[in-house]
Coordinates of C-alpha atoms in Angstrom, one line a residue:
M887 CA -28.5 -6.6 18.7
N888 CA -25.8 -4.0 18.9
A889 CA -26.1 -0.9 16.5
P890 CA -22.9 -0.1 14.6
Q891 CA -20.7 2.4 16.3
P892 CA -21.5 6.0 15.2
L893 CA -18.9 7.5 13.0
T894 CA -17.9 10.2 15.3
E895 CA -17.2 7.8 18.0
A896 CA -15.3 5.6 15.6
Y897 CA -13.3 8.5 14.2
I898 CA -12.2 9.9 17.6
H899 CA -11.3 6.4 18.7
A900 CA -9.3 5.7 15.6
K901 CA -7.4 9.0 15.7
R902 CA -6.6 8.6 19.4
S903 CA -5.2 5.2 18.8
A904 CA -3.2 6.5 15.7
F905 CA -2.0 9.5 17.8
K906 CA -0.6 7.4 20.6
L907 CA 1.2 5.1 18.0
A908 CA 2.7 8.1 16.3
V909 CA 3.8 9.7 19.6
N910 CA 5.3 6.5 21.0
R911 CA 7.2 6.0 17.8
A912 CA 8.5 9.6 17.7
T913 CA 9.6 9.6 21.4
R914 CA 11.2 6.2 21.1
S915 CA 13.0 7.1 17.9
A916 CA 14.3 10.4 19.6
A917 CA 15.4 8.4 22.6
A918 CA 17.3 5.9 20.5
R919 CA 19.0 8.7 18.7
A920 CA 19.9 10.3 22.0
E921 CA 21.7 7.1 23.0
D922 CA 23.9 7.3 19.9
E923 CA 24.2 11.1 20.0
P924 CA 24.3 12.4 23.7
A925 CA 24.1 16.0 22.7
F926 CA 20.7 15.2 21.0
A927 CA 19.2 14.2 24.3
A928 CA 18.4 17.8 25.1
H929 CA 16.5 18.2 21.9
A930 CA 14.5 14.9 22.1
P931 CA 11.3 16.1 23.7
L932 CA 11.0 19.1 21.3
Q933 CA 11.6 16.9 18.3
A934 CA 9.2 14.2 19.4
Y935 CA 6.3 16.5 20.3
R936 CA 6.9 18.7 17.3
H937 CA 6.3 15.5 15.3
A938 CA 3.0 15.2 17.2
W939 CA 2.0 18.8 16.4
H940 CA 2.5 18.2 12.8
W941 CA 0.9 14.7 12.8
L942 CA -2.2 16.2 14.4
R943 CA -2.7 18.8 11.7
E944 CA -2.1 16.3 8.8
N945 CA -4.4 13.6 10.2
V946 CA -7.1 15.2 12.3
H947 CA -9.7 17.9 11.6
P948 CA -9.3 20.8 14.1
R949 CA -13.0 20.3 15.2
Y950 CA -11.7 17.0 16.9
F951 CA -8.3 18.2 18.3
D952 CA -9.6 18.3 21.9
D953 CA -11.3 15.0 21.7
V954 CA -8.2 13.3 20.2
L955 CA -5.9 14.9 22.8
A956 CA -8.0 13.6 25.6
A957 CA -6.3 10.3 25.1
S958 CA -4.2 10.7 28.2
A959 CA -5.7 11.1 31.6
N960 CA -2.3 12.2 33.0
P961 CA -2.8 15.8 34.3
S962 CA 0.8 16.6 33.2
F963 CA -0.4 16.2 29.6
A964 CA -3.0 18.9 29.8
T965 CA -0.6 21.7 29.1
L966 CA 1.1 19.9 26.4
A967 CA -2.3 19.1 24.8
E968 CA -3.3 22.7 25.0
L969 CA 0.0 23.7 23.3
L970 CA -0.5 21.0 20.6
A971 CA -4.0 22.1 19.8
N972 CA -3.7 25.9 19.9
T973 CA -0.2 27.0 18.7
E974 CA -0.1 28.4 15.2
S975 CA 3.0 26.8 13.8
G976 CA 5.6 24.2 14.5
D977 CA 8.0 26.9 15.4
A978 CA 5.6 28.6 17.7
F979 CA 5.0 25.2 19.3
A980 CA 8.6 24.6 20.0
A981 CA 9.1 27.9 21.5
A982 CA 6.0 27.5 23.8
Y983 CA 7.1 24.1 24.9
L984 CA 10.6 25.2 25.6
D985 CA 9.0 28.0 27.8
Y986 CA 6.7 25.5 29.4
G987 CA 9.6 23.2 30.3
L988 CA 11.6 26.1 31.8
S989 CA 8.6 27.1 33.9
L990 CA 8.4 23.8 35.8
P991 CA 10.2 23.2 39.1
T992 CA 13.9 22.6 38.8
E993 CA 13.7 19.0 40.0
D994 CA 11.3 18.2 37.0
G995 CA 12.8 16.1 34.3
L996 CA 11.6 18.3 31.5
N997 CA 12.9 21.5 33.2
Q998 CA 16.4 19.9 33.5
T999 CA 16.4 18.8 29.7
M1000 CA 15.4 22.3 28.7
R1001 CA 17.9 23.9 30.7
A1002 CA 20.5 21.5 29.2
L1003 CA 19.3 22.5 25.8
L1004 CA 19.9 26.2 26.6
A1005 CA 23.3 25.4 28.1
Q1006 CA 24.3 23.9 24.7
H1007 CA 23.7 27.4 23.2
Q1008 CA 25.2 29.6 26.0
N1009 CA 21.6 30.2 27.4
D1010 CA 20.5 31.9 24.2
R1011 CA 16.9 30.9 23.8
Q1012 CA 16.8 32.0 20.1
A1013 CA 19.9 30.1 19.3
A1014 CA 18.5 27.0 20.9
L1015 CA 15.2 27.3 18.9
H1016 CA 17.2 27.9 15.8
A1017 CA 19.2 24.8 16.4
H1018 CA 15.9 22.8 17.0
A1019 CA 14.5 24.1 13.7
E1020 CA 17.6 23.0 11.8
L1021 CA 17.3 19.5 13.3
W1022 CA 13.7 19.3 12.4
R1023 CA 14.4 20.3 8.8
D1024 CA 17.1 17.7 8.6
S1025 CA 14.9 15.0 9.9
G1026 CA 12.7 15.4 6.7
H1027 CA 9.3 14.8 8.7
Y1028 CA 6.5 16.9 7.6
V1029 CA 8.9 19.6 6.2
V1030 CA 6.9 19.6 3.0
P1031 CA 3.1 19.6 3.4
V1032 CA 1.6 16.2 2.4
R1033 CA -0.5 17.7 -0.4
E1034 CA 2.7 19.3 -2.0
S1035 CA 4.6 15.9 -1.6
V1036 CA 1.7 14.0 -3.3
R1037 CA 1.5 16.5 -6.2
A1038 CA 5.3 16.3 -6.8
E1039 CA 5.2 12.5 -6.7
Q1040 CA 2.3 12.5 -9.2
M1041 CA 4.3 14.6 -11.6
R1042 CA 7.3 12.3 -11.1
Q1043 CA 5.2 9.3 -11.8
K1044 CA 3.7 11.0 -14.8
A1045 CA 7.2 11.7 -16.3
L1046 CA 8.3 8.1 -15.7
D1047 CA 5.2 6.8 -17.5
A1048 CA 5.9 8.9 -20.4
E1049 CA 9.3 7.2 -20.8
L1050 CA 7.6 3.7 -21.2
L1051 CA 8.3 2.2 -24.6
G1052 CA 10.2 5.5 -25.5
P1053 CA 13.5 5.6 -27.2
L1054 CA 15.6 4.2 -24.3
D1055 CA 13.2 1.3 -23.8
Q1056 CA 13.2 0.6 -27.6
E1057 CA 17.0 0.4 -27.4
R1058 CA 16.8 -1.9 -24.5
L1059 CA 14.3 -4.1 -26.3
A1060 CA 16.5 -4.2 -29.4
L1061 CA 19.4 -5.5 -27.3
I1062 CA 17.1 -8.4 -26.0
D1063 CA 16.0 -9.1 -29.5
A1064 CA 19.6 -9.5 -30.6
L1065 CA 20.2 -12.1 -27.9
P1066 CA 20.2 -15.8 -29.2
D1067 CA 17.0 -17.7 -28.7
P1068 CA 17.2 -20.8 -26.4
P1069 CA 17.2 -24.1 -28.4
N1070 CA 13.6 -25.7 -28.8
P1071 CA 11.9 -23.3 -26.3
P1072 CA 8.6 -24.8 -24.8
P1073 CA 5.4 -23.0 -25.4
V1074 CA 4.9 -20.1 -23.0
R1075 CA 2.8 -21.2 -20.0
F1076 CA 2.3 -19.2 -16.8
D1077 CA 0.8 -20.0 -13.3
K1078 CA -1.4 -17.0 -13.9
V1079 CA -1.8 -13.9 -16.1
G1080 CA -3.0 -10.4 -15.3
I1081 CA -5.5 -8.4 -17.3
I1082 CA -5.4 -4.7 -17.1
P1083 CA -8.5 -3.1 -18.7
R1084 CA -7.6 0.3 -17.2
M1085 CA -5.5 2.0 -14.7
S1086 CA -7.8 4.2 -12.7
C1087 CA -9.6 4.7 -9.5
P1088 CA -12.0 7.3 -8.2
Q1089 CA -10.3 7.0 -4.7
S1090 CA -7.1 8.5 -3.3
C1091 CA -6.3 6.1 -0.5
P1092 CA -3.3 7.2 1.5
H1093 CA -1.3 3.9 1.0
C1094 CA -1.7 3.6 -2.7
L1095 CA 1.4 2.9 -4.8
F1096 CA -0.1 4.9 -7.8
I1097 CA -0.8 8.6 -7.9
H1098 CA -0.6 8.8 -11.6
R1099 CA -2.2 6.0 -13.6
S1100 CA -1.3 5.3 -17.2
P1101 CA -4.2 5.6 -19.6
V1102 CA -5.4 2.5 -21.4
R1103 CA -7.2 2.9 -24.7
A1104 CA -8.4 -0.2 -26.5
S1105 CA -11.3 -1.2 -28.8
D1106 CA -13.7 -4.2 -28.1
K1107 CA -11.8 -6.1 -30.8
Q1108 CA -8.4 -5.5 -29.1
A1109 CA -9.7 -6.5 -25.7
R1110 CA -11.1 -9.8 -27.0
E1111 CA -7.8 -10.6 -28.7
V1112 CA -6.0 -10.0 -25.4
L1113 CA -8.4 -12.3 -23.5
K1114 CA -8.0 -15.1 -26.2
Q1115 CA -4.2 -14.8 -25.8
A1116 CA -4.5 -15.0 -22.0
Q1117 CA -6.5 -18.2 -22.4
R1118 CA -3.7 -19.7 -24.5
I1119 CA -1.0 -19.1 -21.9
S1120 CA -2.7 -19.7 -18.5
G1121 CA -5.6 -21.4 -16.7
Q1122 CA -5.8 -18.5 -14.2
M1123 CA -6.4 -14.8 -14.8
L1124 CA -6.6 -11.7 -12.5
F1125 CA -8.4 -8.6 -13.5
S1126 CA -6.7 -5.6 -12.0
G1127 CA -5.8 -1.9 -12.4
G1128 CA -7.7 0.2 -9.8
D1129 CA -11.4 0.0 -9.5
L1130 CA -12.9 -2.0 -12.5
T1131 CA -16.6 -1.6 -11.8
D1132 CA -17.0 -0.1 -15.3
D1133 CA -15.3 -3.1 -16.8
L1134 CA -17.5 -5.8 -15.2
P1135 CA -19.2 -6.6 -18.5
L1136 CA -15.8 -7.5 -19.9
F1137 CA -15.2 -9.7 -16.9
Y1138 CA -18.6 -11.5 -17.3
H1139 CA -17.8 -12.1 -21.0
A1140 CA -14.4 -13.6 -20.1
V1141 CA -16.1 -16.0 -17.5
E1142 CA -18.6 -17.1 -20.0
S1143 CA -16.5 -17.5 -23.0
L1144 CA -12.9 -18.7 -22.0
N1145 CA -13.5 -22.3 -21.8
N1146 CA -9.9 -23.3 -20.8
V1147 CA -9.6 -20.9 -17.8
A1148 CA -10.5 -22.4 -14.4
R1149 CA -10.1 -19.4 -12.1
F1150 CA -11.1 -15.9 -12.7
A1151 CA -10.1 -13.3 -10.2
I1152 CA -11.1 -9.7 -10.1
L1153 CA -10.0 -7.0 -7.6
L1154 CA -12.6 -4.4 -6.7
N1155 CA -12.7 -1.6 -4.0
G1156 CA -16.3 -2.4 -3.1
E1157 CA -17.7 1.0 -4.1
F1158 CA -20.2 -0.7 -6.4
A1159 CA -22.1 -2.2 -3.4
I1160 CA -23.0 1.0 -1.6
E1161 CA -26.5 0.4 -2.9
T1162 CA -27.8 -2.9 -1.7
D1163 CA -29.6 -3.8 -5.0
N1164 CA -26.4 -3.2 -6.9
A1165 CA -24.5 -5.5 -4.7
R1166 CA -27.0 -8.2 -5.5
R1167 CA -27.0 -7.5 -9.3
V1168 CA -23.2 -7.7 -9.5
L1169 CA -23.0 -11.1 -7.6
T1170 CA -25.9 -12.4 -9.5
A1171 CA -24.3 -11.5 -12.7
M1172 CA -21.0 -13.2 -11.6
Q1173 CA -23.0 -16.5 -10.9
S1174 CA -24.9 -16.2 -14.1
A1175 CA -21.7 -15.9 -16.1
L1176 CA -20.5 -19.1 -14.4
N1177 CA -23.8 -20.8 -15.1
K1178 CA -23.6 -19.8 -18.8
R1179 CA -20.3 -21.5 -19.6
S1180 CA -20.3 -24.2 -22.3
R1181 CA -20.7 -27.8 -21.2
K1182 CA -17.3 -28.3 -22.8
A1183 CA -15.6 -25.7 -20.6
K1184 CA -13.5 -26.6 -17.6
P1185 CA -15.1 -26.3 -14.3
A1186 CA -14.4 -22.7 -13.2
R1187 CA -14.5 -20.5 -10.0
I1188 CA -14.6 -16.7 -9.5
A1189 CA -12.3 -15.2 -6.9
L1190 CA -13.8 -11.9 -5.9
Q1191 CA -11.2 -9.9 -4.2
I1192 CA -12.3 -6.8 -2.2
S1193 CA -9.9 -4.2 -1.0
F1194 CA -10.8 -3.7 2.7
D1195 CA -8.9 -2.2 5.6
D1196 CA -8.3 1.0 7.6
F1197 CA -7.1 2.9 4.5
H1198 CA -9.9 1.9 2.2
Q1199 CA -12.5 2.4 4.9
E1200 CA -10.8 5.4 6.4
I1201 CA -13.2 7.8 8.2
Q1202 CA -12.6 11.1 6.6
A1203 CA -13.5 14.7 7.6
N1204 CA -14.4 17.3 5.1
H1205 CA -13.5 21.0 5.6
R1206 CA -16.5 21.6 7.9
G1207 CA -15.6 18.5 10.0
E1208 CA -18.5 16.4 8.7
L1209 CA -17.5 12.7 8.7
R1210 CA -17.9 10.1 6.0
E1211 CA -16.3 6.7 5.3
R1212 CA -14.0 6.7 2.2
I1213 CA -15.8 3.4 1.2
P1214 CA -18.6 2.5 3.6
V1215 CA -18.2 -0.6 5.7
A1216 CA -21.8 -1.2 5.0
A1217 CA -20.9 -1.7 1.3
I1218 CA -18.7 -4.7 2.2
A1219 CA -21.5 -6.1 4.5
N1220 CA -23.8 -5.8 1.4
I1221 CA -21.3 -7.8 -0.8
I1222 CA -21.1 -10.5 1.9
E1223 CA -24.9 -10.8 2.1
A1224 CA -25.2 -10.8 -1.7
W1225 CA -22.5 -13.5 -2.0
L1226 CA -23.9 -15.9 0.7
P1227 CA -26.5 -17.5 -1.8
T1228 CA -23.9 -18.0 -4.6
S1229 CA -21.8 -21.1 -5.4
D1230 CA -18.4 -21.3 -7.1
I1231 CA -17.5 -17.7 -6.0
E1232 CA -14.7 -17.3 -3.5
L1233 CA -14.7 -14.1 -1.4
S1234 CA -11.6 -12.5 0.1
L1235 CA -10.8 -9.3 1.7
Q1236 CA -7.5 -7.8 0.6
H1237 CA -6.2 -6.1 3.8
K1238 CA -3.2 -4.0 4.7
Q1239 CA -1.3 -4.8 8.0
T1240 CA -1.2 -2.3 10.8
S1241 CA -0.2 -2.6 14.4
A1242 CA -3.6 -4.4 15.0
N1243 CA -2.2 -7.4 13.2
F1244 CA 0.0 -8.1 16.2
D1245 CA -2.8 -8.8 18.5
P1246 CA -5.1 -11.8 17.0
R1247 CA -7.3 -11.6 20.1
T1248 CA -8.7 -8.1 19.1
L1249 CA -8.0 -8.0 15.3
F1250 CA -11.7 -8.5 14.5
S1251 CA -12.9 -5.9 17.2
Q1252 CA -10.7 -3.0 16.1
G1253 CA -10.8 -0.5 13.2
A1254 CA -12.5 -1.3 10.0
L1255 CA -12.7 -5.0 10.8
G1256 CA -14.4 -4.2 14.1
R1257 CA -16.9 -1.9 12.3
L1258 CA -17.6 -4.8 9.8
T1259 CA -18.1 -7.1 12.6
A1260 CA -20.6 -4.6 14.3
Q1261 CA -22.3 -3.9 11.0
L1262 CA -22.9 -7.6 10.4
A1263 CA -24.1 -8.1 14.0
A1264 CA -26.7 -5.4 13.4
R1265 CA -28.0 -7.5 10.5
G1266 CA -28.2 -10.5 12.6
Y1267 CA -25.0 -12.2 11.7
S1268 CA -22.4 -13.3 14.1
V1269 CA -18.8 -13.5 13.0
A1270 CA -16.8 -16.6 13.9
V1271 CA -13.0 -16.8 13.2
D1272 CA -12.0 -20.2 11.9
A1273 CA -8.2 -19.9 11.4
L1274 CA -5.4 -17.4 11.8
S1275 CA -1.9 -17.6 10.3
H1276 CA 1.1 -15.6 11.1
S1277 CA 3.8 -14.2 9.0
P1278 CA 6.8 -16.6 8.6
R1279 CA 9.1 -13.9 10.0
E1280 CA 9.1 -11.3 12.6
K1281 CA 8.4 -7.7 11.6
Q1282 CA 9.1 -4.4 13.4
L1283 CA 6.2 -3.0 15.4
P1284 CA 5.2 0.4 13.8
Q1285 CA 5.2 2.2 17.2
D1286 CA 8.5 0.8 18.2
A1287 CA 11.0 -0.1 15.6
A1288 CA 13.3 -1.8 18.3
K1289 CA 10.7 -4.5 18.8
A1290 CA 9.4 -7.2 16.4
A1291 CA 6.9 -10.0 16.3
R1292 CA 5.0 -12.0 13.8
P1293 CA 1.8 -10.3 12.7
V1294 CA -1.4 -12.1 11.4
S1295 CA -1.2 -12.3 7.6
Y1296 CA -4.1 -14.6 6.8
A1297 CA -7.4 -15.6 8.4
T1298 CA -10.6 -17.2 7.5
F1299 CA -14.0 -16.5 9.0
H1300 CA -17.6 -17.2 8.5
L1301 CA -21.0 -16.0 9.6
Q1302 CA -22.4 -18.5 12.1
K1303 CA -25.6 -19.2 10.1
F1304 CA -23.4 -20.2 7.2
P1305 CA -20.6 -22.2 8.5
H1306 CA -19.4 -23.5 5.0
K1307 CA -19.1 -20.2 3.5
L1308 CA -15.6 -19.2 4.4
I1309 CA -14.4 -15.6 3.8
H1310 CA -10.6 -15.1 3.5
L1311 CA -8.7 -12.3 4.9
M1312 CA -5.4 -11.8 3.0
S1313 CA -3.2 -9.2 5.0
S1314 CA -0.1 -7.8 3.4
V1315 CA 2.4 -5.1 4.1
I1316 CA 2.6 -1.5 2.7
D1317 CA 5.7 -0.3 0.7
A1318 CA 6.3 3.4 1.4
Y1319 CA 6.1 4.2 -2.2
G1320 CA 3.9 6.7 -4.2
R1321 CA 1.3 8.2 -1.9
A1322 CA 2.2 5.8 0.9
A1323 CA 5.6 7.7 1.1
T1324 CA 3.6 10.4 2.9
L1325 CA 2.2 8.0 5.6
D1326 CA 3.5 8.3 9.1
P1327 CA 5.7 5.3 9.8
S1328 CA 3.6 4.4 12.7
A1329 CA 0.5 3.8 10.6
Y1330 CA 1.7 0.5 8.9
I1331 CA 4.0 -2.4 9.0
N1332 CA 6.9 -2.4 6.6
E1333 CA 9.9 -4.8 5.7
K1334 CA 12.7 -2.5 6.5
S1335 CA 14.3 -5.2 8.7
L1336 CA 13.8 -7.7 5.9
L1337 CA 15.5 -5.4 3.4
N1338 CA 18.5 -4.9 5.7
A1339 CA 18.9 -8.7 6.1
W1340 CA 18.7 -9.2 2.4
L1341 CA 21.2 -6.5 1.6
N1342 CA 23.6 -8.1 4.1
G1343 CA 23.5 -11.4 2.3
A1344 CA 20.8 -13.3 4.1
Q1345 CA 18.2 -15.4 2.4
P1346 CA 15.1 -15.0 4.6
P1347 CA 11.7 -16.3 3.5
M1348 CA 9.9 -13.8 1.4
D1349 CA 7.5 -13.5 -1.7
P1350 CA 9.3 -13.8 -5.0
F1351 CA 9.5 -10.9 -7.4
D1352 CA 6.7 -11.9 -9.7
R1353 CA 7.4 -11.8 -13.4
D1354 CA 4.3 -13.4 -14.6
P1355 CA 2.8 -11.3 -17.3
M1356 CA 0.2 -8.5 -17.1
L1357 CA -1.6 -8.1 -20.3
W1358 CA -2.9 -4.5 -20.9
L1359 CA -5.9 -4.3 -23.2
D1360 CA -4.0 -1.8 -25.5
G1361 CA -1.4 -4.4 -26.1
R1362 CA 1.4 -3.7 -23.6
V1363 CA 2.9 -6.6 -21.5
T1364 CA 4.6 -5.9 -18.3
L1365 CA 5.5 -7.9 -15.2
F1366 CA 3.2 -8.5 -12.2
S1367 CA 5.7 -7.0 -9.8
A1368 CA 6.8 -4.2 -12.0
T1369 CA 4.5 -2.5 -14.4
H1370 CA 7.3 -0.4 -15.7
I1371 CA 9.2 -3.4 -17.2
C1372 CA 7.5 -3.5 -20.5
L1373 CA 8.3 -6.2 -23.0
G1374 CA 6.7 -4.4 -25.9
N1375 CA 3.3 -3.9 -27.5
A1376 CA 1.7 -7.2 -28.8
Q1377 CA -0.8 -5.4 -30.9
T1378 CA 2.0 -3.9 -33.0
E1379 CA 4.8 -6.3 -32.6
G1380 CA 3.1 -9.6 -32.3
W1381 CA 2.8 -12.0 -29.4
E1382 CA 5.8 -14.2 -30.4
R1383 CA 8.3 -11.4 -30.3
V1384 CA 6.8 -10.5 -26.9
W1385 CA 7.3 -13.9 -25.5
S1386 CA 10.7 -14.3 -26.9
R1387 CA 11.7 -11.3 -25.0
W1388 CA 10.1 -12.7 -21.9
R1389 CA 12.4 -15.7 -22.2
K1390 CA 15.6 -13.8 -22.9
D1391 CA 15.3 -10.5 -20.9
P1392 CA 18.2 -10.5 -18.5
L1393 CA 16.8 -7.8 -16.4
A1394 CA 13.4 -9.6 -15.7
Q1395 CA 15.3 -12.8 -15.0
A1396 CA 17.6 -11.0 -12.5
L1397 CA 14.5 -9.4 -10.8
A1398 CA 12.9 -12.8 -10.6
Q1399 CA 16.0 -14.2 -8.8
M1400 CA 16.0 -11.2 -6.5
D1401 CA 19.6 -10.8 -7.7
R1402 CA 21.5 -8.5 -5.2
T1403 CA 24.1 -7.7 -7.9
L1404 CA 21.4 -5.5 -9.6
I1405 CA 22.0 -3.2 -6.5
E1406 CA 25.6 -3.3 -6.9
R1407 CA 25.4 -2.6 -10.6
F1408 CA 23.1 0.4 -9.8
A1409 CA 25.4 1.7 -7.2
A1410 CA 28.4 1.7 -9.7
L1411 CA 26.3 4.0 -12.0
W1412 CA 24.5 6.1 -9.5
P1413 CA 26.0 5.8 -5.9
D1414 CA 24.3 8.9 -4.6
K1415 CA 20.9 8.0 -6.0
L1416 CA 21.3 4.4 -4.4
A1417 CA 22.0 5.9 -0.9
Q1418 CA 18.8 7.9 -1.2
L1419 CA 16.8 4.8 -2.3
R1420 CA 18.1 2.7 0.4
R1421 CA 17.0 5.2 3.1
Q1422 CA 13.5 5.4 1.4
A1423 CA 13.1 1.7 0.7
T1424 CA 10.9 -0.4 3.0
S1425 CA 11.4 -3.9 1.4
P1426 CA 13.7 -5.7 -1.1
H1427 CA 10.9 -5.5 -3.7
Y1428 CA 10.6 -1.7 -3.2
L1429 CA 14.4 -1.3 -3.8
L1430 CA 14.4 -3.6 -6.8
Y1431 CA 11.4 -1.7 -8.2
A1432 CA 13.0 1.7 -7.6
V1433 CA 16.3 0.9 -9.3
T1434 CA 14.6 -0.1 -12.4
E1435 CA 11.8 2.5 -12.7
S1436 CA 13.5 4.9 -15.1
S1437 CA 14.1 4.0 -18.7
E1438 CA 17.6 5.0 -18.4
S1439 CA 18.4 2.6 -15.5
R1440 CA 16.5 -0.2 -17.3
L1441 CA 18.7 0.3 -20.3
K1442 CA 22.0 0.6 -18.5
L1443 CA 21.3 -2.3 -16.2
T1444 CA 20.4 -4.5 -19.1
K1445 CA 23.7 -3.5 -20.9
S1446 CA 25.5 -4.4 -17.7
L1447 CA 23.9 -7.8 -17.4
I1448 CA 24.5 -8.6 -21.1
E1449 CA 28.2 -7.6 -21.0

C-alpha cells in the first residue's frame, strides 16, 4: 500500500512543472514576437527570463527556490538559476543576465544576442537596459504586484455591485416594463433554477471570478417563499454562491419539502469534510432528507458537486515556508468514503482545465487528481477510470499558444470495490476575470482562439450564454451566466413583474443568442474600452459579460436594442 506523497515533495514537483510551463510559454511568446519584429529578437531572452524571475517570486516561497530551479539538469542553466534565485529585483536580474551573456565566448548564441542588443543602443549598456525596462513595462506582465492587482479588482467589483438595481438599472427596467407583453404568454418554466442563499467563501482561490461578493440578507420566511417559487417554475434546482456549508439546513429542508422538484444540486468546496465524522454527518443528512420526502413527492436525487482541482487543492506556503493544502485532498477522500453507502446521491468533482488535461494517460496521476488517487490507495481503494471525453474543439496549449489539441473535459471513474458507484469529473475552462486575471497564462486553458473565431463570424460549437434564473434569497433575480443582469427584486415588486421582464428583456435575449451585434453596439459607444476588453477577454462569454457589467452599459445597450 503506497503512502500519499509528502507535501514538500508534491509542492516542489508541482512548482517545477509550473515553472517549466511558464518559461516555455514566455520563451515561445518572445520568439514569436521576434519573428514579427526582428529588432525585438535581441531583447527576447531578457524578456523571457525576466518573466521567469517574477513568476518565481509570485508563485514559490524563497525557501524552495533552489529546489524548483533544479528542474533542469543542463549545466548551462546553473548560472541562470543562480541569477533567478539571488538577484534582488527584476532590473538587477536583467543587468546581471546581460553581463553574463556578454561574458560567454563570442561563438555562444547568448553572447551574440546580447552584443546585438548593445549594438542597437550604440554599445551603451545603460541605454540597452533602459530599453529593456520600457519593453517590460509595456508588456504588462507582473508590472503591478499581484496583491495590488487583486485589491484594485476587489474595489472595482464592489463599485459595480453597488450599481445593481441603482438609478440606471431602474431606468433600464422601466424601459422593459413599457414594452408590450407578448399575447397569451405561457407560464414561465425553466430547465433549472439557481438558488443563492449567500455569496461568500472563506477561501481565496487564485482562479476565482469573484473577489467581492454581494451580501445576501434574508429572513427564514423570505427564504422559504423563494424555494416555493423555485418549485413552481422548475423541476431542478442548484444551490450555489460560494461555500454553502452553513446553508446545508436550508438545502435539507428543500429536499424534504419540495415535492415537485426531482433534482437538487449543491456546489460545495469540500471544506466541511476535513473531519471524517463531519463528512459522514453531512452525507447521512442528505440521504435522510431524501428518505423523508412525502410518498406523494416525485422521485428525487441529489447532485453533490465538489470543487476539486489544482487551484482548490493548491499546496500553499506561509511566510515561514510551512506547507498546507488550501482544501486538503484528504477531505475529498472523506467525502467519497462517506458517499459510498448512500443511494440516490450523485457525486461529481468540478474541475478546472490545465495542461494536464491534454494527456489522458497521466491525468489521474498528476497534481491534485494524482494526490487524490494516492490518498484513496492508502485507504485501500484502487481507482479505475471508466470513460474519458474530450472537448468538441481544439484549445490552445497553455505552454505554447501556437499549438492546439482537444483536452479531456469529462470523465467517470470508480473505486474497484464499488464498480457501480460512478464518480463524475466535470472539467471546464477558466476565464481570466476577477482574481483569475492575475494567473500566469501558462497555468490554465482558456478560449482565446474560440473568441477570435466567434468575433470573425464563425459559429463554433460552444456552451450557450445561460439565461435561466438565479433566485437570491433576498428577492433578486439574475441570470445564470451573468449575476449582474438583474430583473428586479421579487420580494418588493412581485414575481409576475419579474417574469414579465424575463420574457421581454432585449438585452437578456441578445445574450442568450450570443448576438455579436452587442459587441458592435458597445464599440460604437466606447471604442477604446472595447479594444481593452478584447485584449483581456479569454472567451466569447467573458466578452459578453464584460460589456454588460456596468449599469451604464446595460442601460445604453438596452436602449440601442429597443430603438
